[in-house]
Coordinates of C-alpha atoms and ligand atoms in Angstrom, one line a residue:
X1 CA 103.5 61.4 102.7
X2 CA 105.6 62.8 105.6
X3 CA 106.6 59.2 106.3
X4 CA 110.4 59.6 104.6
X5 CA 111.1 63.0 106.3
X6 CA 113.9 63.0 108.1
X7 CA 113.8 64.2 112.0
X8 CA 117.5 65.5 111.6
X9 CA 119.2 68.3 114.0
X10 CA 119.0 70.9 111.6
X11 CA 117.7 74.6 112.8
X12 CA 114.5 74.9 110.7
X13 CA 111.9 72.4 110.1
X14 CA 109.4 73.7 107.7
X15 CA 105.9 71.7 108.1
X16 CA 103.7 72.6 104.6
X17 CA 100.4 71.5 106.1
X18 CA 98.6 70.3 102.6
X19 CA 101.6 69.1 101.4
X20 CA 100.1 66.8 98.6
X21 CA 97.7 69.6 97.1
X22 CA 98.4 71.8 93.9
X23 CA 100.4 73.8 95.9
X24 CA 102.5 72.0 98.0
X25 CA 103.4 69.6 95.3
X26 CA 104.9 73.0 93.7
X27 CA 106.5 73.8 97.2
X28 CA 108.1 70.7 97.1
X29 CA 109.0 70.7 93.1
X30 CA 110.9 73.7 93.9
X31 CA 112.5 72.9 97.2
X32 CA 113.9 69.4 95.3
X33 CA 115.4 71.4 92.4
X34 CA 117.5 73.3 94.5
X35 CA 115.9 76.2 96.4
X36 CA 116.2 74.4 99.6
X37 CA 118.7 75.8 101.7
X38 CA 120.9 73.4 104.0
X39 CA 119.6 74.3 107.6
X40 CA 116.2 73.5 106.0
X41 CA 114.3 70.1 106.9
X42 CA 111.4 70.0 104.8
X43 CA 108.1 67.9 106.1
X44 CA 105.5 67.9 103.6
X45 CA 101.7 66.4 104.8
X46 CA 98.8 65.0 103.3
X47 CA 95.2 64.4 105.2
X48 CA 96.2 60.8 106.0
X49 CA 99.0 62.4 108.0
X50 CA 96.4 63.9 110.5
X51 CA 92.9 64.8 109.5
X52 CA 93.3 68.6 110.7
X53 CA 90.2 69.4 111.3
X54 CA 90.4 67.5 114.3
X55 CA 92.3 69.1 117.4
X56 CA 93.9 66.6 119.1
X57 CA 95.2 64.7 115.3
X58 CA 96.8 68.3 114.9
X59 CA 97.8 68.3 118.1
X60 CA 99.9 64.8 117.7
X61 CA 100.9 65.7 114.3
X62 CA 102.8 69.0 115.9
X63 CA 104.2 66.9 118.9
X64 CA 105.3 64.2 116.2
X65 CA 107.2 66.9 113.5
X66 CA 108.1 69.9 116.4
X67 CA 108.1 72.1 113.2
X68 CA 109.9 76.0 113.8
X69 CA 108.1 77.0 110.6
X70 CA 104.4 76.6 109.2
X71 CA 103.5 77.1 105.5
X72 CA 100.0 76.4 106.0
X73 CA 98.1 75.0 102.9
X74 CA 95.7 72.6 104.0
X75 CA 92.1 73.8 103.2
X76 CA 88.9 72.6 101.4
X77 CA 88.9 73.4 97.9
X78 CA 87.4 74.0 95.0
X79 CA 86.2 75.8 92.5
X80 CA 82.8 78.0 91.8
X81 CA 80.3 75.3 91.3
X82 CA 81.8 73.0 94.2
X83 CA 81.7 76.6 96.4
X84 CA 77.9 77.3 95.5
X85 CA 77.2 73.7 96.5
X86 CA 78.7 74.0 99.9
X87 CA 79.2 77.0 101.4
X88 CA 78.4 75.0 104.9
X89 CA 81.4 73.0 104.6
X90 CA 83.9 75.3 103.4
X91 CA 82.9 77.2 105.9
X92 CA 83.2 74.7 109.0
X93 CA 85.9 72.8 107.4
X94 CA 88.4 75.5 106.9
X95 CA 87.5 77.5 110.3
X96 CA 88.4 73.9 112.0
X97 CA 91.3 73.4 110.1
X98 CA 92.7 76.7 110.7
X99 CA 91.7 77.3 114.2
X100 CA 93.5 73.6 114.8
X101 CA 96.8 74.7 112.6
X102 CA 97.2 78.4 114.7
X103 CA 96.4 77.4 118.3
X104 CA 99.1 74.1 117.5
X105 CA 102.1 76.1 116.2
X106 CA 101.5 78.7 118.6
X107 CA 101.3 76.2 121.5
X108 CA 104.5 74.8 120.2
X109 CA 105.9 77.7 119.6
X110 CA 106.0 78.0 116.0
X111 CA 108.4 80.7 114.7
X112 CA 106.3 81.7 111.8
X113 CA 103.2 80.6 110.4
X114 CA 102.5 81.8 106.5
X115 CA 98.5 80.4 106.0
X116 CA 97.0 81.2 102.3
X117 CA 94.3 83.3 101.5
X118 CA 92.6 84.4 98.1
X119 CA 91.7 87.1 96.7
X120 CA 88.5 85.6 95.9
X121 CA 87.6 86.5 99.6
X122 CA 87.2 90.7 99.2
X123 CA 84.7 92.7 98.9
X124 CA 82.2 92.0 96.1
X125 CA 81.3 95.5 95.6
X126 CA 84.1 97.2 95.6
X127 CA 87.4 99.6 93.3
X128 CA 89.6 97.6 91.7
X129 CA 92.3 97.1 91.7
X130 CA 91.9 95.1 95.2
X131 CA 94.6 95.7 97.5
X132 CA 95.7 94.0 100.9
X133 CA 94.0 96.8 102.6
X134 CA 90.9 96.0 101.4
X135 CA 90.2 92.5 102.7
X136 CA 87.3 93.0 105.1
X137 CA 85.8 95.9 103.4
X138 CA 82.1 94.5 102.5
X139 CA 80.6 90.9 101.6
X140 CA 82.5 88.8 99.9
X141 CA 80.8 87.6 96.3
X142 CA 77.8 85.1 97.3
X143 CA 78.7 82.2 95.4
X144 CA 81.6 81.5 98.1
X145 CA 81.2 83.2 101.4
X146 CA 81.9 80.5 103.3
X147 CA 85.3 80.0 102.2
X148 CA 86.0 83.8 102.1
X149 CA 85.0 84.3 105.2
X150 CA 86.6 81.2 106.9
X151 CA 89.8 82.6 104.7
X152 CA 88.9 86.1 106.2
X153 CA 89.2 85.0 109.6
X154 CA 93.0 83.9 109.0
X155 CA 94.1 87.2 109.2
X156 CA 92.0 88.2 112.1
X157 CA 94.0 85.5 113.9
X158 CA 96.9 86.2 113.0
X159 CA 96.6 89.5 113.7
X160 CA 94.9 88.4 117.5
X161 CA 97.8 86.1 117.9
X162 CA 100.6 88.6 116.7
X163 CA 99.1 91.8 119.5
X164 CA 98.3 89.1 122.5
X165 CA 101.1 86.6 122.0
X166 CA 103.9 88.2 119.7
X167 CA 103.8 86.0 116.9
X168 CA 104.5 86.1 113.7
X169 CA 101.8 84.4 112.0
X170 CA 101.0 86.1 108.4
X171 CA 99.3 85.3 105.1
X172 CA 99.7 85.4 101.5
X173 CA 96.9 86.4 98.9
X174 CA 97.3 84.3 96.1
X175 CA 95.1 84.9 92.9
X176 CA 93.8 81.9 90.9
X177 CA 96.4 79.2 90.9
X178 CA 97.0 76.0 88.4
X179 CA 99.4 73.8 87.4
X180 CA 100.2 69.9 87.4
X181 CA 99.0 68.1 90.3
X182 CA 95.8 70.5 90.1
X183 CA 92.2 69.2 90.5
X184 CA 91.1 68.1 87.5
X185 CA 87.4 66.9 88.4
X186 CA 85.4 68.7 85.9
X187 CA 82.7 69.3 88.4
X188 CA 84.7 70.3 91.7
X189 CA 87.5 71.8 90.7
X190 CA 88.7 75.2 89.1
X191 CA 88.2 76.6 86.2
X192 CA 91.2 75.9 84.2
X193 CA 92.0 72.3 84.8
X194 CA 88.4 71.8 84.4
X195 CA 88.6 73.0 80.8
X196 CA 91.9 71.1 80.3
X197 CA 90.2 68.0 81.2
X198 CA 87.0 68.6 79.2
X199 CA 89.4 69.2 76.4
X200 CA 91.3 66.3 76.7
X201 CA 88.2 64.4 76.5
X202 CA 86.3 66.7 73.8
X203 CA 89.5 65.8 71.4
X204 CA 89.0 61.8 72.3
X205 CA 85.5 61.9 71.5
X206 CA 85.7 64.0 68.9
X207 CA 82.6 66.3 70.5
X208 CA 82.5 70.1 71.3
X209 CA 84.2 71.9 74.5
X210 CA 81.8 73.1 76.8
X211 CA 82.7 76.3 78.6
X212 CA 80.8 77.1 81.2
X213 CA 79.3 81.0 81.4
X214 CA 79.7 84.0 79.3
X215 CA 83.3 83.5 79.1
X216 CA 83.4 87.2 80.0
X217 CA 84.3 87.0 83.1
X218 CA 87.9 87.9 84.0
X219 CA 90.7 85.8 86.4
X220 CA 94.3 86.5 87.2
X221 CA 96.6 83.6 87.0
X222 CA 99.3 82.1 88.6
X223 CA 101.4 79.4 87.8
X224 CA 102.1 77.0 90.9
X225 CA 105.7 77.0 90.6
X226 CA 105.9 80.9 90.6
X227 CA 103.7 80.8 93.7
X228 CA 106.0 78.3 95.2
X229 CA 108.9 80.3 94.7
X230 CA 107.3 83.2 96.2
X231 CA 106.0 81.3 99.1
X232 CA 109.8 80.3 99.8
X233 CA 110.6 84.3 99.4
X234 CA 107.8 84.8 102.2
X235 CA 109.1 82.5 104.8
X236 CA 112.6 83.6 104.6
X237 CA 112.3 87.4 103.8
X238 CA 108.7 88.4 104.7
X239 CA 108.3 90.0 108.4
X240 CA 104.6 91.4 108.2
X241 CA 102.1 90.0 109.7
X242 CA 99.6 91.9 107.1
X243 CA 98.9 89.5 103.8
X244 CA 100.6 90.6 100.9
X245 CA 98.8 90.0 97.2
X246 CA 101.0 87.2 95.3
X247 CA 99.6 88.4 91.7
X248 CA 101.0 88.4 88.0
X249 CA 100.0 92.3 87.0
X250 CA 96.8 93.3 86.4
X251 CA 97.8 93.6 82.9
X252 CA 97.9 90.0 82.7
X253 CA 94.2 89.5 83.3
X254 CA 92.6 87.7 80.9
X255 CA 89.2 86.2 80.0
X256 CA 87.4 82.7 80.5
X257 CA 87.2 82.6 76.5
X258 CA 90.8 83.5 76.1
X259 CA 92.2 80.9 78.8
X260 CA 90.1 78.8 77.1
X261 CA 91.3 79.4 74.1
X262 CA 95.2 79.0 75.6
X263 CA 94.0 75.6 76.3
X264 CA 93.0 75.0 73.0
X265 CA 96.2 76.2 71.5
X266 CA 97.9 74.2 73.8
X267 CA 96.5 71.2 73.3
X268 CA 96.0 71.4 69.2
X269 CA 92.0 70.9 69.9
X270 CA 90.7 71.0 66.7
X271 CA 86.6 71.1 67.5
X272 CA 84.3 73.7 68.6
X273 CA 83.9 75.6 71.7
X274 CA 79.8 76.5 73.0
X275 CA 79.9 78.9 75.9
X276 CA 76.9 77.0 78.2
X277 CA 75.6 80.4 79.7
X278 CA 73.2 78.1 81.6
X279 CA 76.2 78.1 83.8
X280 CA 77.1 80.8 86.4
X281 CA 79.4 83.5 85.6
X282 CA 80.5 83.5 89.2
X283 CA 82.4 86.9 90.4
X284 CA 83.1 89.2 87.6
X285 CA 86.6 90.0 88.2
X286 CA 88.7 89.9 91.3
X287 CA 91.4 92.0 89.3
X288 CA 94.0 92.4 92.1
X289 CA 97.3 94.6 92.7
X290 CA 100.6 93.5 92.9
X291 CA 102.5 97.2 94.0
X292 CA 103.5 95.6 97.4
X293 CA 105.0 92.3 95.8
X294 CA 106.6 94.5 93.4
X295 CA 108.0 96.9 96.1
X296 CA 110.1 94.4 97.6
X297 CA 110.9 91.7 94.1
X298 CA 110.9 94.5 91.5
X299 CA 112.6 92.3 89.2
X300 CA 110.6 88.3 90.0
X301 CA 110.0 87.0 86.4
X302 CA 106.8 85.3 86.1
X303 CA 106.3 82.3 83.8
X304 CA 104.6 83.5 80.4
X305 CA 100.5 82.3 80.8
X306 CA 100.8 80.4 77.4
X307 CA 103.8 78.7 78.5
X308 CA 102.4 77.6 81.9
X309 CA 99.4 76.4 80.3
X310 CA 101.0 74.3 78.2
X311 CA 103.6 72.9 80.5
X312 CA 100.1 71.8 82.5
X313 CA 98.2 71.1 79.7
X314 CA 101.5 68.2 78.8
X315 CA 101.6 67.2 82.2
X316 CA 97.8 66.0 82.3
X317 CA 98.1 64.1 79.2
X318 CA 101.4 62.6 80.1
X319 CA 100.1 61.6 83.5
X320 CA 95.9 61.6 82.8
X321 CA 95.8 57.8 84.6
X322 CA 96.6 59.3 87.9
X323 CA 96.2 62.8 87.9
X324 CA 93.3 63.6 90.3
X325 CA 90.1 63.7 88.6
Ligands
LIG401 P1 94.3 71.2 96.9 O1 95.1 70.8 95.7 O2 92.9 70.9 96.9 O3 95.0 70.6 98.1 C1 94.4 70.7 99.4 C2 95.3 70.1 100.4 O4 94.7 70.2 101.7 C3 95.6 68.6 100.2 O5 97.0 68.4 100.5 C4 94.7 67.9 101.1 O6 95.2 66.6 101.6 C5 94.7 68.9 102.3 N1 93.6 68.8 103.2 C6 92.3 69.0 102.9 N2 91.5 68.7 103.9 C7 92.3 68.3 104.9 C8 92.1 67.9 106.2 N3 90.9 67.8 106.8 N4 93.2 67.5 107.0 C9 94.4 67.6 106.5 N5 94.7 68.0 105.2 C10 93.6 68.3 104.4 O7 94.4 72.8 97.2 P2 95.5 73.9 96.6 O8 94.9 74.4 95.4 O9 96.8 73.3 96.6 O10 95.3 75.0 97.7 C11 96.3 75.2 98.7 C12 95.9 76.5 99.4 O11 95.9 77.6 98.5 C13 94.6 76.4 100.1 O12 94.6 77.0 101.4 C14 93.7 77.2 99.2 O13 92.6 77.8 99.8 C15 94.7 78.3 98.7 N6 94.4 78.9 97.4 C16 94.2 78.1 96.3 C17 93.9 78.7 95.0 C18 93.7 77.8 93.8 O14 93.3 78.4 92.8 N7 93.8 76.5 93.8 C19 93.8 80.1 94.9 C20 94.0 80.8 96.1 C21 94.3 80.2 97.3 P3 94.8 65.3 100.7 O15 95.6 65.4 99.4 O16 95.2 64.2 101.6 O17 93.4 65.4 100.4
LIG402 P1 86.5 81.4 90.7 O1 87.7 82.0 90.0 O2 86.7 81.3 92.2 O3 85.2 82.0 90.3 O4 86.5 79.8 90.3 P2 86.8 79.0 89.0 O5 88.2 78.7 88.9 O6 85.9 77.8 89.2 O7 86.4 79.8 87.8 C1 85.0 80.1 87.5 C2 84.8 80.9 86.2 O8 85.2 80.1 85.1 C3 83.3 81.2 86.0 O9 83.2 82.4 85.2 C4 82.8 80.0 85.2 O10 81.6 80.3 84.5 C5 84.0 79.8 84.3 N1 84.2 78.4 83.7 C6 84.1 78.1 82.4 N2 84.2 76.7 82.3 C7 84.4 76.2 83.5 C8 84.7 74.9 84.0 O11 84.7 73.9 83.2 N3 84.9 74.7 85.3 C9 84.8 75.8 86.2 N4 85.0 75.6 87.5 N5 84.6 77.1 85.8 C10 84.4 77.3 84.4

């Protein structure tokens, strides 16, 4: 993926570790349709780029692309079910992956590094709204502890690496994210492309849409262009090294049933949905707050849920042969 970037002599070379995910497939959307700025060399990777889970690929990668700037993306991923299968390996993966990523850019001297957290990672128990304060505050939920606490220890590096070294290595919070180029493996992936998949098929074999749970439970969304847009914000305007919560309000919560239900809409599925409550629930809510965002872009417009939704929802049938699934 990083084959066609050009090694030019211009004064900032962004590398987007996990470049050909969900999210940095919004990054680069975005950067294509104009919010690049000129000084900017973008370098955009993908696992066959450099497994970074092993040091010395990460090592070469960073020799290779000399970046000034880190977004860094890559992670294991996945959603609830794939999490309460293997905590082990989101655990080891991701505390490889971003041990590897920090100790690189800073040995090459890496101006800034943003990495991305979640706010699935906070406290379990806990007041809610959520805020950046709040990360290490108690257990994370159970059905993903390894992730949260691999994600946890981000910002325990950062802030090691900031107070011994002086740099500026920070992190963003996003809540859940979706959009095209999402996982849409019905058994591995997240909630909403999951249930944009199943529907897709529900409508084609003219069967009933499984939702998984109570549909009770209650998620935060965010649409991956509006979180690439704010990613490009944070690298050029952002100078904390604590995370800041990238979050629609917390008005704009909704429930399982009524994404669902979005989907639905979206899609003109005519059948029936069964709520399988076999299933886990997962983590109730993780309803988080977006004053700090808001302190600083008072006035960023968010993409209406329905209309995200159905943008993705048009994108996976459009492209269903070889969207990942
Ligand atoms: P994604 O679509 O699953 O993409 C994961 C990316 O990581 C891919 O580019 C993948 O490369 C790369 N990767 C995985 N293992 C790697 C390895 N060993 N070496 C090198 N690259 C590797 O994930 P995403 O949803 O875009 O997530 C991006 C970031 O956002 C992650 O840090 C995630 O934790 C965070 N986040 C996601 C959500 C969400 O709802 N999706 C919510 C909050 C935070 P290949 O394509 O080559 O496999
Ligand atoms: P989470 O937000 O980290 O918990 O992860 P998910 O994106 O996987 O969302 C999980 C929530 O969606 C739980 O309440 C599940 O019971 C519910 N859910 C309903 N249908 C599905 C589905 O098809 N796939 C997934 N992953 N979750 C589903």
């Amino acid at each position: 993926m990083a084959d066609g970037a050009r090694m030019g002599a211009k004064s900032k070379r962004i590398l987007v570790t996990g470049g050909s995910g969900l999210v940095g497939r919004a990054i680069e959307q975005v950067v294509k349709e104009g919010a690049g700025q000129a000084e900017e060399e973008w370098i955009f990777l993908s696992s066959k780029d450099a497994d970074l889970t092993d040091a010395a690929e990460t090592k070469a990668v960073f020799d290779r692309y000399q970046p000034t700037h880190v977004i860094h993306l890559a992670a294991m991923v996945g959603g609830l079910f794939r999490n309460m299968k293997y905590n082990l390996d989101f655990w080891r993966k991701n505390v490889h992956i971003n041990d590897n990523v920090l100790h690189s850019a800073h040995e090459h001297g890496v101006t800034k590094v943003i990495s991305c957290l979640s706010t699935c990672i906070f406290p379990d128990k806990t007041t809610y709204p959520v805020d950046e304060t709040m990360i290490h505050n108690g257990p994370p939920h159970s059905s993903n502890f390894g992730y949260s606490y691999a994600k946890r220890m981000i910002d325990i590096q950062n802030r090691a690496y900031s107070e011994q070294h002086g740099r500026m290595f920070t992190a963003v919070i996003p809540t859940n994210v979706f959009g095209m180029h999402d996982n849409f493996n019905i058994e591995d992936g997240h909630v909403l492309p999951g249930l944009i998949h199943k529907t897709y098929l529900a409508q084609r074999n003219g069967t009933s849409l499984a939702v998984w749970g109570s549909g009770n439970p209650r998620r935060q969304f965010i649409f991956s262009l509006d979180l690439a847009r704010l990613f490009i914000w944070v690298l050029r305007e952002y100078k904390e090294i604590e995370p800041i919560i990238l979050s629609v309000g917390e008005e704009d919560e909704v429930s399982i049933k009524e994404a669902a239900e979005s989907i639905v809409a979206a899609m003109g599925f005519k059948g029936e949905l069964v709520f399988d409550t076999s299933k886990s629930d997962g983590q109730y809510k993780k309803t988080a707050s977006n004053s700090k965002l808001r302190k600083y872009l008072p006035d960023f417009k968010f993409t209406p849920f329905s209309q995200a939704v159905k943008e993705t929802c048009d994108w996976f049938v459009a492209n269903s042969d070889q969207a990942r699934k």
